Amino acid sequence: MARIVVVTSGKGGVGKTTTSASFAAGLAMHGHKTAVIDFDVGLRNLDLIMGCERRVVYDFVNVINGEATLHQALIRDKQLENLYILPASQTRDKDALTREGVEKVLKDLADMDFEYIVCDSPAGIETGAVMASYFADDALVVTNPEVSSVRDSDRILGILSAKSRRAEKGEEPIKEHLLLTRYNPKRVADGEMLSLKDIEDILRIRLIGVIPESETVLQASNQGIPAIHIRDSDVALAYQDVVARYLGEDKPLRFVDYEKPGLLKRLFGGK
Amino acid sequence: MSFLDFLRGQKKSSASIAKDRLQLILINERGAGRNTPDFLPQLQRELIEVISRYVHINPDDIKVNLDRQDSLEVLEVKIEMPQAEIRG
């Protein structure tokens, strides 16, 4: 059985697509056959972040409408042979996603022996976002340490617990994981940024990881490489930890405490 | 907080203001969205139905309201009885 993971947040620009790309790549690096689907119909971007934008021929909506097969639409990742991308349509509107259509694509992917299906949700709480989370088993709720993001995450948690297949069928609820992104330990130490404990207190869901604020994310998206592949970067290591924790490993949090730079470091610079 | 801020006297950090504001607003929003079953319109309809069996009332004379004060929830049902009809 395939496990369906939605990456969601409510608010835009907090790192959903960055997370979807790196999380899916991380699962594939652990040897799991993984598909990542862009649900942002009309505003697709996962293809750019994964660096496969020039290989898009057919998309998710084509498959739903029977205009292409899944085999035709799935794009194999250039680095990982067990990772596939299903891009969103750039021209249709979001009502092209029907519940039956999405359900059939997910079922067909499961029949193709995919172990994990990562659903990259669009921002907002409309059709695209509802469809991305409806069939989910797990949710990564991507949140920035900032008031509007935390509030929107709370709203999304409400939707996950009310408008999902699991909720409607009275099954065990979606497993919700909090993923903090753009975390800046120095600003937290200075009292300028909500701490991870503050956000855990407010949202009351299990923390799966903290991704530090970093230039690496922009460098990665510039090149079309998921950030998890950027060598020796905090962001890559933090995403690898997230994937390991998701798969059941016990990993302590990293990059969450601020160390005052020593005198030498201050004099000569350095990261 | 910088040394200068310290000299000016300790101010509440902006992060703790953010936390307080969030906690306050989310308590209200959760109440409105997440936990309240949407039963008020149906309750009102059924009340009208039951009461109409015994007395003639105008559907507008029944008001159902759910109020929240701090940790207290008050379900208020207000029924205006038309005097003449009761006697009859």
Coordinates of N, CA, C and O in Angstrom, one line a residue, chain A residues 84-238:
Chain A
Y84 N 9.7 10.0 -9.2 CA 9.0 10.5 -10.4 C 8.2 11.7 -10.0 O 7.7 11.8 -8.9
I85 N 8.0 12.6 -11.0 CA 7.3 13.8 -10.8 C 6.1 13.8 -11.7 O 6.2 13.5 -12.9
L86 N 4.9 14.2 -11.1 CA 3.7 14.4 -11.9 C 3.4 15.9 -11.9 O 3.0 16.4 -10.9
P87 N 3.7 16.7 -13.0 CA 3.5 18.1 -12.9 C 2.1 18.5 -13.0 O 1.2 17.8 -13.5
A88 N 1.8 19.8 -12.5 CA 0.5 20.3 -12.6 C 0.3 20.9 -14.0 O 1.2 21.2 -14.7
S89 N -1.0 21.1 -14.3 CA -1.3 21.8 -15.6 C -1.1 23.2 -15.4 O -1.4 23.8 -14.3
Q90 N -0.6 23.9 -16.4 CA -0.3 25.3 -16.3 C -1.5 26.1 -16.9 O -1.6 27.3 -16.6
T91 N -2.4 25.5 -17.7 CA -3.4 26.2 -18.4 C -4.8 26.1 -17.8 O -5.6 27.0 -18.0
R92 N -5.1 25.0 -17.2 CA -6.5 24.8 -16.7 C -6.7 25.5 -15.4 O -5.7 26.0 -14.8
D93 N -7.9 25.6 -15.0 CA -8.2 26.1 -13.7 C -8.3 25.0 -12.7 O -8.4 23.8 -13.0
K94 N -8.4 25.4 -11.4 CA -8.2 24.4 -10.4 C -9.5 23.5 -10.3 O -9.4 22.4 -9.7
D95 N -10.6 23.8 -10.9 CA -11.7 23.0 -10.8 C -11.6 21.7 -11.7 O -12.4 20.8 -11.7
A96 N -10.4 21.7 -12.4 CA -10.2 20.5 -13.2 C -9.9 19.3 -12.3 O -9.9 18.2 -12.8
L97 N -9.5 19.6 -11.1 CA -9.2 18.5 -10.2 C -10.6 18.0 -9.5 O -11.2 18.7 -8.8
T98 N -11.0 16.8 -9.9 CA -12.2 16.2 -9.3 C -11.8 15.2 -8.3 O -10.7 14.6 -8.4
R99 N -12.6 15.0 -7.3 CA -12.3 14.0 -6.3 C -12.1 12.6 -6.9 O -11.1 11.9 -6.5
E100 N -13.0 12.2 -7.8 CA -12.9 10.9 -8.4 C -11.6 10.8 -9.2 O -10.9 9.8 -9.2
G101 N -11.3 11.9 -10.0 CA -10.1 11.9 -10.8 C -8.8 11.7 -10.0 O -7.9 10.9 -10.3
V102 N -8.7 12.5 -8.9 CA -7.6 12.4 -8.0 C -7.5 11.1 -7.4 O -6.4 10.4 -7.4
E103 N -8.6 10.5 -7.0 CA -8.6 9.2 -6.3 C -8.1 8.1 -7.3 O -7.3 7.3 -6.9
K104 N -8.5 8.2 -8.5 CA -8.1 7.2 -9.5 C -6.6 7.3 -9.8 O -5.9 6.3 -9.8
V105 N -6.0 8.5 -9.9 CA -4.6 8.7 -10.1 C -3.8 8.1 -9.0 O -2.8 7.4 -9.1
L106 N -4.3 8.4 -7.7 CA -3.5 7.9 -6.6 C -3.6 6.4 -6.5 O -2.6 5.7 -6.2
K107 N -4.7 5.8 -6.9 CA -4.9 4.4 -6.8 C -4.0 3.7 -7.9 O -3.3 2.7 -7.7
D108 N -4.0 4.4 -9.1 CA -3.1 3.8 -10.2 C -1.6 3.9 -9.8 O -0.9 3.0 -10.1
L109 N -1.2 5.0 -9.1 CA 0.2 5.1 -8.7 C 0.5 3.9 -7.7 O 1.5 3.3 -7.7
A110 N -0.5 3.7 -6.8 CA -0.3 2.6 -5.8 C -0.1 1.3 -6.5 O 0.7 0.4 -6.2
D111 N -0.9 1.1 -7.6 CA -0.9 -0.2 -8.3 C 0.5 -0.3 -9.1 O 0.8 -1.4 -9.5
M112 N 1.1 0.9 -9.3 CA 2.4 0.8 -10.0 C 3.5 0.6 -9.0 O 4.7 0.9 -9.3
D113 N 3.2 0.2 -7.8 CA 4.1 -0.1 -6.7 C 4.9 1.1 -6.1 O 6.0 1.0 -5.6
F114 N 4.3 2.3 -6.3 CA 4.9 3.4 -5.6 C 4.6 3.2 -4.1 O 3.5 2.9 -3.7
E115 N 5.7 3.5 -3.3 CA 5.5 3.3 -1.8 C 5.1 4.6 -1.2 O 4.3 4.5 -0.2
Y116 N 5.5 5.7 -1.7 CA 5.1 7.0 -1.1 C 4.7 7.9 -2.2 O 5.3 8.0 -3.3
I117 N 3.6 8.6 -1.9 CA 3.1 9.6 -2.9 C 3.0 11.0 -2.1 O 2.3 11.1 -1.1
V118 N 3.9 11.9 -2.5 CA 3.9 13.2 -1.9 C 3.1 14.2 -2.7 O 3.3 14.4 -3.9
C119 N 2.1 14.8 -2.0 CA 1.2 15.8 -2.7 C 1.6 17.2 -2.3 O 1.5 17.6 -1.1
D120 N 2.1 18.0 -3.2 CA 2.5 19.3 -3.0 C 1.3 20.2 -3.1 O 0.8 20.5 -4.2
S121 N 0.8 20.7 -2.0 CA -0.5 21.4 -2.0 C -0.3 22.9 -2.4 O 0.8 23.4 -2.1
P122 N -1.2 23.5 -3.1 CA -1.1 24.9 -3.3 C -1.5 25.7 -2.0 O -2.0 25.1 -1.1
A123 N -1.1 27.0 -2.0 CA -1.5 27.8 -0.9 C -3.0 28.0 -0.9 O -3.7 27.6 -1.9
G124 N -3.6 28.5 0.2 CA -5.0 28.7 0.3 C -5.8 27.5 0.8 O -5.2 26.5 1.3
I125 N -7.1 27.7 0.8 CA -7.9 26.6 1.3 C -9.0 26.2 0.3 O -10.1 25.7 0.6
E126 N -8.7 26.4 -1.0 CA -9.7 26.1 -2.0 C -9.5 24.7 -2.6 O -8.7 24.0 -2.1
T127 N -10.2 24.5 -3.7 CA -10.2 23.1 -4.3 C -8.9 22.4 -4.3 O -8.8 21.3 -3.9
G128 N -7.9 23.1 -4.9 CA -6.5 22.5 -5.0 C -6.0 22.0 -3.7 O -5.5 20.8 -3.6
A129 N -6.1 22.8 -2.7 CA -5.6 22.5 -1.4 C -6.4 21.4 -0.7 O -5.9 20.5 -0.1
V130 N -7.7 21.5 -0.9 CA -8.6 20.4 -0.3 C -8.3 19.1 -1.0 O -8.2 18.0 -0.3
M131 N -8.2 19.1 -2.3 CA -7.9 17.8 -3.1 C -6.6 17.2 -2.7 O -6.4 16.0 -2.5
A132 N -5.6 18.1 -2.5 CA -4.2 17.6 -2.1 C -4.2 16.9 -0.8 O -3.5 15.9 -0.5
S133 N -5.1 17.4 0.2 CA -5.0 16.8 1.5 C -6.1 15.7 1.7 O -6.0 15.0 2.7
Y134 N -7.1 15.7 0.8 CA -8.3 14.8 1.1 C -7.9 13.4 1.4 O -8.4 12.7 2.3
F135 N -7.0 12.8 0.5 CA -6.7 11.4 0.6 C -5.5 11.1 1.5 O -5.1 9.9 1.5
A136 N -5.0 12.1 2.1 CA -3.7 11.9 2.8 C -3.7 11.0 4.0 O -4.8 10.9 4.7
D137 N -2.6 10.3 4.2 CA -2.4 9.5 5.5 C -1.6 10.3 6.5 O -1.8 10.2 7.7
D138 N -0.7 11.1 6.0 CA 0.2 11.9 6.8 C 0.2 13.3 6.2 O 0.0 13.5 5.0
A139 N 0.5 14.3 7.1 CA 0.6 15.7 6.6 C 1.8 16.3 7.2 O 2.1 16.2 8.4
L140 N 2.6 17.0 6.3 CA 3.7 17.9 6.8 C 3.1 19.3 6.7 O 2.8 19.8 5.7
V141 N 3.0 19.9 7.9 CA 2.4 21.2 8.0 C 3.6 22.2 8.0 O 4.3 22.3 9.1
V142 N 3.9 22.8 6.9 CA 5.1 23.7 6.8 C 4.8 25.1 7.4 O 3.8 25.7 7.0
T143 N 5.5 25.5 8.3 CA 5.2 26.8 9.1 C 6.5 27.6 9.2 O 7.5 27.1 9.6
N144 N 6.4 28.9 9.0 CA 7.4 29.8 9.3 C 7.2 30.4 10.7 O 6.0 30.5 11.1
P145 N 8.3 30.8 11.4 CA 8.1 31.4 12.8 C 7.6 32.8 12.6 O 8.3 33.8 13.0
E146 N 6.4 33.0 12.2 CA 5.8 34.3 11.9 C 4.3 34.2 12.1 O 3.7 33.2 11.7
V147 N 3.7 35.3 12.6 CA 2.3 35.1 13.1 C 1.3 34.7 12.0 O 0.5 33.8 12.2
S148 N 1.4 35.2 10.8 CA 0.4 34.9 9.8 C 0.6 33.4 9.3 O -0.4 32.7 9.1
S149 N 1.8 32.9 9.3 CA 2.0 31.6 8.9 C 1.4 30.6 10.0 O 0.8 29.6 9.7
V150 N 1.7 30.9 11.2 CA 1.2 30.1 12.3 C -0.3 30.0 12.3 O -1.0 29.0 12.5
R151 N -1.0 31.2 12.1 CA -2.4 31.2 12.1 C -3.0 30.4 11.0 O -3.9 29.6 11.2
D152 N -2.4 30.5 9.8 CA -2.8 29.8 8.6 C -2.6 28.3 8.8 O -3.5 27.5 8.4
S153 N -1.5 27.9 9.5 CA -1.3 26.5 9.7 C -2.4 25.9 10.6 O -2.9 24.8 10.5
D154 N -2.8 26.7 11.6 CA -3.8 26.3 12.5 C -5.1 26.1 11.8 O -5.9 25.1 12.0
R155 N -5.4 26.9 10.8 CA -6.6 26.8 10.0 C -6.5 25.5 9.2 O -7.5 24.8 9.1
I156 N -5.4 25.3 8.6 CA -5.2 24.1 7.8 C -5.4 22.8 8.7 O -6.0 21.8 8.3
L157 N -4.9 22.9 9.9 CA -5.1 21.7 10.8 C -6.6 21.4 11.0 O -7.0 20.3 11.1
G158 N -7.4 22.5 11.1 CA -8.8 22.3 11.2 C -9.4 21.7 10.0 O -10.2 20.8 10.1
I159 N -8.9 22.0 8.8 CA -9.4 21.4 7.6 C -9.0 20.0 7.5 O -9.8 19.1 7.1
L160 N -7.8 19.7 7.9 CA -7.3 18.3 7.8 C -8.1 17.4 8.7 O -8.4 16.2 8.4
S161 N -8.6 17.9 9.9 CA -9.3 17.1 10.8 C -10.8 17.0 10.4 O -11.5 16.2 11.0
A162 N -11.3 17.9 9.5 CA -12.7 17.9 9.2 C -13.0 17.4 7.8 O -13.9 16.7 7.5
K163 N -12.2 17.9 6.8 CA -12.5 17.7 5.4 C -11.5 16.7 4.8 O -10.9 17.0 3.7
S164 N -11.3 15.5 5.4 CA -10.4 14.6 4.7 C -11.2 13.2 4.7 O -12.2 13.0 5.3
R165 N -10.7 12.4 3.8 CA -11.4 11.1 3.7 C -11.4 10.3 5.0 O -12.4 9.8 5.4
R166 N -10.2 10.4 5.7 CA -10.1 9.7 7.0 C -11.2 10.3 8.0 O -11.8 9.5 8.7
A167 N -11.3 11.6 8.0 CA -12.3 12.2 8.9 C -13.7 11.8 8.5 O -14.5 11.4 9.4
E168 N -14.0 11.8 7.2 CA -15.4 11.5 6.8 C -15.7 10.1 7.0 O -16.9 9.7 7.3
K169 N -14.7 9.2 6.9 CA -15.0 7.8 7.1 C -14.9 7.3 8.5 O -15.1 6.2 8.9
G170 N -14.5 8.3 9.4 CA -14.4 8.0 10.8 C -13.2 7.1 11.1 O -13.1 6.4 12.1
E171 N -12.2 7.1 10.2 CA -11.0 6.3 10.4 C -10.0 7.1 11.3 O -10.2 8.2 11.7
E172 N -8.9 6.5 11.6 CA -7.8 7.1 12.3 C -7.5 8.4 11.6 O -7.3 8.4 10.4
P173 N -7.3 9.5 12.4 CA -7.1 10.8 11.7 C -5.7 10.9 11.0 O -4.8 10.1 11.3
I174 N -5.6 11.8 10.1 CA -4.3 12.1 9.4 C -3.2 12.4 10.5 O -3.5 13.1 11.4
K175 N -2.1 11.8 10.3 CA -1.0 12.0 11.2 C -0.3 13.3 10.8 O 0.2 13.5 9.7
E176 N -0.4 14.3 11.7 CA 0.1 15.7 11.4 C 1.5 15.9 12.0 O 1.7 15.6 13.2
H177 N 2.4 16.4 11.1 CA 3.7 16.7 11.6 C 4.0 18.2 11.3 O 3.7 18.7 10.2
L178 N 4.6 18.8 12.3 CA 5.0 20.2 12.1 C 6.4 20.3 11.6 O 7.3 19.7 12.1
L179 N 6.5 21.0 10.5 CA 7.9 21.3 10.0 C 8.1 22.8 10.0 O 7.5 23.5 9.2
L180 N 9.0 23.2 10.8 CA 9.4 24.7 10.9 C 10.4 25.0 9.8 O 11.5 24.3 9.8
T181 N 10.2 26.0 9.0 CA 11.2 26.3 8.0 C 11.6 27.8 8.2 O 10.8 28.6 8.9
R182 N 12.7 28.2 7.6 CA 13.2 29.6 7.7 C 13.4 30.0 9.1 O 13.1 31.1 9.6
Y183 N 13.9 29.0 9.9 CA 14.2 29.3 11.3 C 15.5 29.9 11.5 O 16.5 29.5 10.9
N184 N 15.5 31.0 12.3 CA 16.8 31.7 12.5 C 17.1 31.7 14.0 O 16.6 32.5 14.8
P185 N 18.0 30.8 14.5 CA 18.3 30.7 15.9 C 18.8 32.0 16.5 O 18.5 32.2 17.7
K186 N 19.5 32.8 15.8 CA 20.0 34.0 16.4 C 18.8 35.0 16.7 O 18.8 35.5 17.8
R187 N 17.9 35.1 15.8 CA 16.8 36.0 16.0 C 15.9 35.5 17.1 O 15.3 36.2 17.9
V188 N 15.8 34.1 17.2 CA 15.1 33.6 18.3 C 15.8 33.9 19.7 O 15.1 34.4 20.6
A189 N 17.1 33.8 19.7 CA 17.9 34.1 20.9 C 17.7 35.6 21.3 O 17.7 35.9 22.4
D190 N 17.6 36.4 20.3 CA 17.4 37.8 20.5 C 16.0 38.2 20.8 O 15.7 39.4 21.0
G191 N 15.1 37.3 20.9 CA 13.7 37.6 21.2 C 12.9 38.2 20.0 O 11.9 38.8 20.2
E192 N 13.5 38.1 18.8 CA 12.8 38.7 17.7 C 12.0 37.7 16.9 O 11.3 38.1 15.9
M193 N 12.0 36.4 17.2 CA 11.4 35.4 16.4 C 10.7 34.4 17.3 O 11.3 34.0 18.4
L194 N 9.5 34.0 17.0 CA 8.9 32.9 17.8 C 9.8 31.7 17.8 O 10.4 31.3 16.8
S195 N 9.9 31.1 19.0 CA 10.8 29.9 19.1 C 10.0 28.7 18.7 O 8.8 28.6 18.6
L196 N 10.8 27.6 18.5 CA 10.1 26.3 18.1 C 9.2 25.9 19.3 O 8.1 25.3 19.0
K197 N 9.6 26.2 20.5 CA 8.7 25.8 21.6 C 7.4 26.6 21.6 O 6.3 26.1 21.8
D198 N 7.5 27.9 21.3 CA 6.3 28.7 21.2 C 5.4 28.1 20.2 O 4.2 28.0 20.5
I199 N 5.9 27.8 19.1 CA 5.0 27.3 18.0 C 4.4 25.9 18.3 O 3.3 25.7 18.0
E200 N 5.2 25.1 18.9 CA 4.7 23.8 19.4 C 3.6 24.0 20.4 O 2.6 23.3 20.3
D201 N 3.8 25.0 21.3 CA 2.8 25.2 22.3 C 1.5 25.7 21.7 O 0.4 25.3 22.1
I202 N 1.6 26.5 20.6 CA 0.4 27.1 20.0 C -0.3 26.0 19.1 O -1.5 25.8 19.2
L203 N 0.4 25.3 18.3 CA -0.2 24.4 17.3 C -0.5 23.0 17.9 O -1.3 22.3 17.4
R204 N 0.3 22.7 18.9 CA 0.1 21.4 19.6 C 0.1 20.2 18.7 O -0.8 19.3 18.7
I205 N 1.1 20.1 17.7 CA 1.3 18.9 17.0 C 2.7 18.6 17.0 O 3.6 19.4 17.4
R206 N 3.0 17.3 16.7 CA 4.4 16.8 16.8 C 5.4 17.5 15.8 O 5.1 17.6 14.6
L207 N 6.5 17.9 16.3 CA 7.5 18.5 15.5 C 8.3 17.4 14.8 O 8.8 16.5 15.4
I208 N 8.5 17.5 13.5 CA 9.3 16.6 12.7 C 10.6 17.1 12.3 O 11.5 16.4 12.0
G209 N 10.7 18.4 12.4 CA 12.1 19.0 12.0 C 12.0 20.5 11.9 O 11.0 21.1 11.9
V210 N 13.2 21.0 11.9 CA 13.4 22.5 11.8 C 14.4 22.7 10.7 O 15.5 22.2 10.7
I211 N 14.0 23.5 9.7 CA 14.9 23.8 8.6 C 15.4 25.2 8.8 O 14.6 26.2 8.9
P212 N 16.7 25.4 8.9 CA 17.2 26.8 9.2 C 17.1 27.7 8.0 O 17.1 27.2 6.8
E213 N 16.9 29.0 8.2 CA 16.9 30.0 7.2 C 18.3 30.0 6.5 O 19.3 30.0 7.2
S214 N 18.3 29.9 5.2 CA 19.6 29.8 4.6 C 19.6 30.2 3.1 O 18.6 30.1 2.4
E215 N 20.8 30.7 2.7 CA 20.9 31.1 1.3 C 20.9 29.8 0.4 O 20.6 30.0 -0.8
T216 N 21.1 28.7 1.0 CA 21.2 27.5 0.2 C 19.9 27.2 -0.6 O 19.9 26.7 -1.7
V217 N 18.7 27.6 0.0 CA 17.4 27.3 -0.6 C 17.3 28.0 -2.0 O 16.9 27.4 -3.0
L218 N 17.8 29.3 -2.0 CA 17.7 30.0 -3.3 C 18.7 29.5 -4.3 O 18.4 29.3 -5.5
Q219 N 19.9 29.1 -3.8 CA 20.9 28.5 -4.7 C 20.4 27.2 -5.3 O 20.6 27.0 -6.5
A220 N 19.7 26.5 -4.5 CA 19.2 25.2 -5.0 C 18.1 25.4 -6.0 O 18.1 24.8 -7.1
S221 N 17.2 26.4 -5.7 CA 16.1 26.6 -6.7 C 16.6 27.2 -8.0 O 16.1 27.0 -9.1
N222 N 17.6 28.1 -7.9 CA 18.2 28.7 -9.1 C 18.7 27.6 -10.0 O 18.5 27.7 -11.2
Q223 N 19.2 26.5 -9.5 CA 19.8 25.4 -10.3 C 18.8 24.3 -10.6 O 19.1 23.4 -11.4
G224 N 17.6 24.3 -10.0 CA 16.7 23.3 -10.2 C 17.1 21.9 -9.6 O 16.9 20.9 -10.1
I225 N 17.7 22.1 -8.4 CA 18.2 20.9 -7.6 C 17.5 20.9 -6.3 O 17.6 21.9 -5.6
P226 N 16.8 19.9 -5.9 CA 16.2 19.9 -4.5 C 17.3 20.2 -3.5 O 18.4 19.6 -3.5
A227 N 16.9 21.0 -2.5 CA 17.9 21.5 -1.5 C 18.6 20.4 -0.8 O 19.7 20.5 -0.3
I228 N 17.9 19.2 -0.7 CA 18.5 18.1 0.1 C 19.8 17.6 -0.6 O 20.6 16.9 0.0
H229 N 20.0 17.9 -1.8 CA 21.2 17.5 -2.5 C 22.4 18.4 -2.4 O 23.5 18.1 -2.8
I230 N 22.2 19.6 -1.8 CA 23.3 20.6 -1.8 C 24.3 20.2 -0.7 O 24.0 20.3 0.5
R231 N 25.4 19.7 -1.1 CA 26.4 19.2 -0.2 C 26.8 20.1 1.0 O 27.0 21.3 0.8
D232 N 27.0 19.5 2.1 CA 27.5 20.2 3.3 C 26.7 21.4 3.7 O 27.2 22.2 4.4
S233 N 25.5 21.5 3.3 CA 24.7 22.6 3.7 C 23.8 22.2 4.9 O 23.3 21.0 5.0
D234 N 23.5 23.1 5.8 CA 22.6 22.9 6.9 C 21.3 22.4 6.5 O 20.7 21.5 7.0
V235 N 20.8 23.1 5.4 CA 19.4 22.8 4.9 C 19.3 21.3 4.5 O 18.4 20.6 4.8
A236 N 20.3 20.8 3.7 CA 20.3 19.5 3.2 C 20.3 18.5 4.4 O 19.6 17.5 4.4
L237 N 21.2 18.8 5.4 CA 21.3 17.9 6.5 C 20.0 17.9 7.3 O 19.5 16.8 7.8
A238 N 19.4 19.1 7.4 CA 18.1 19.2 8.2 C 17.0 18.4 7.5 O 16.2 17.7 8.1

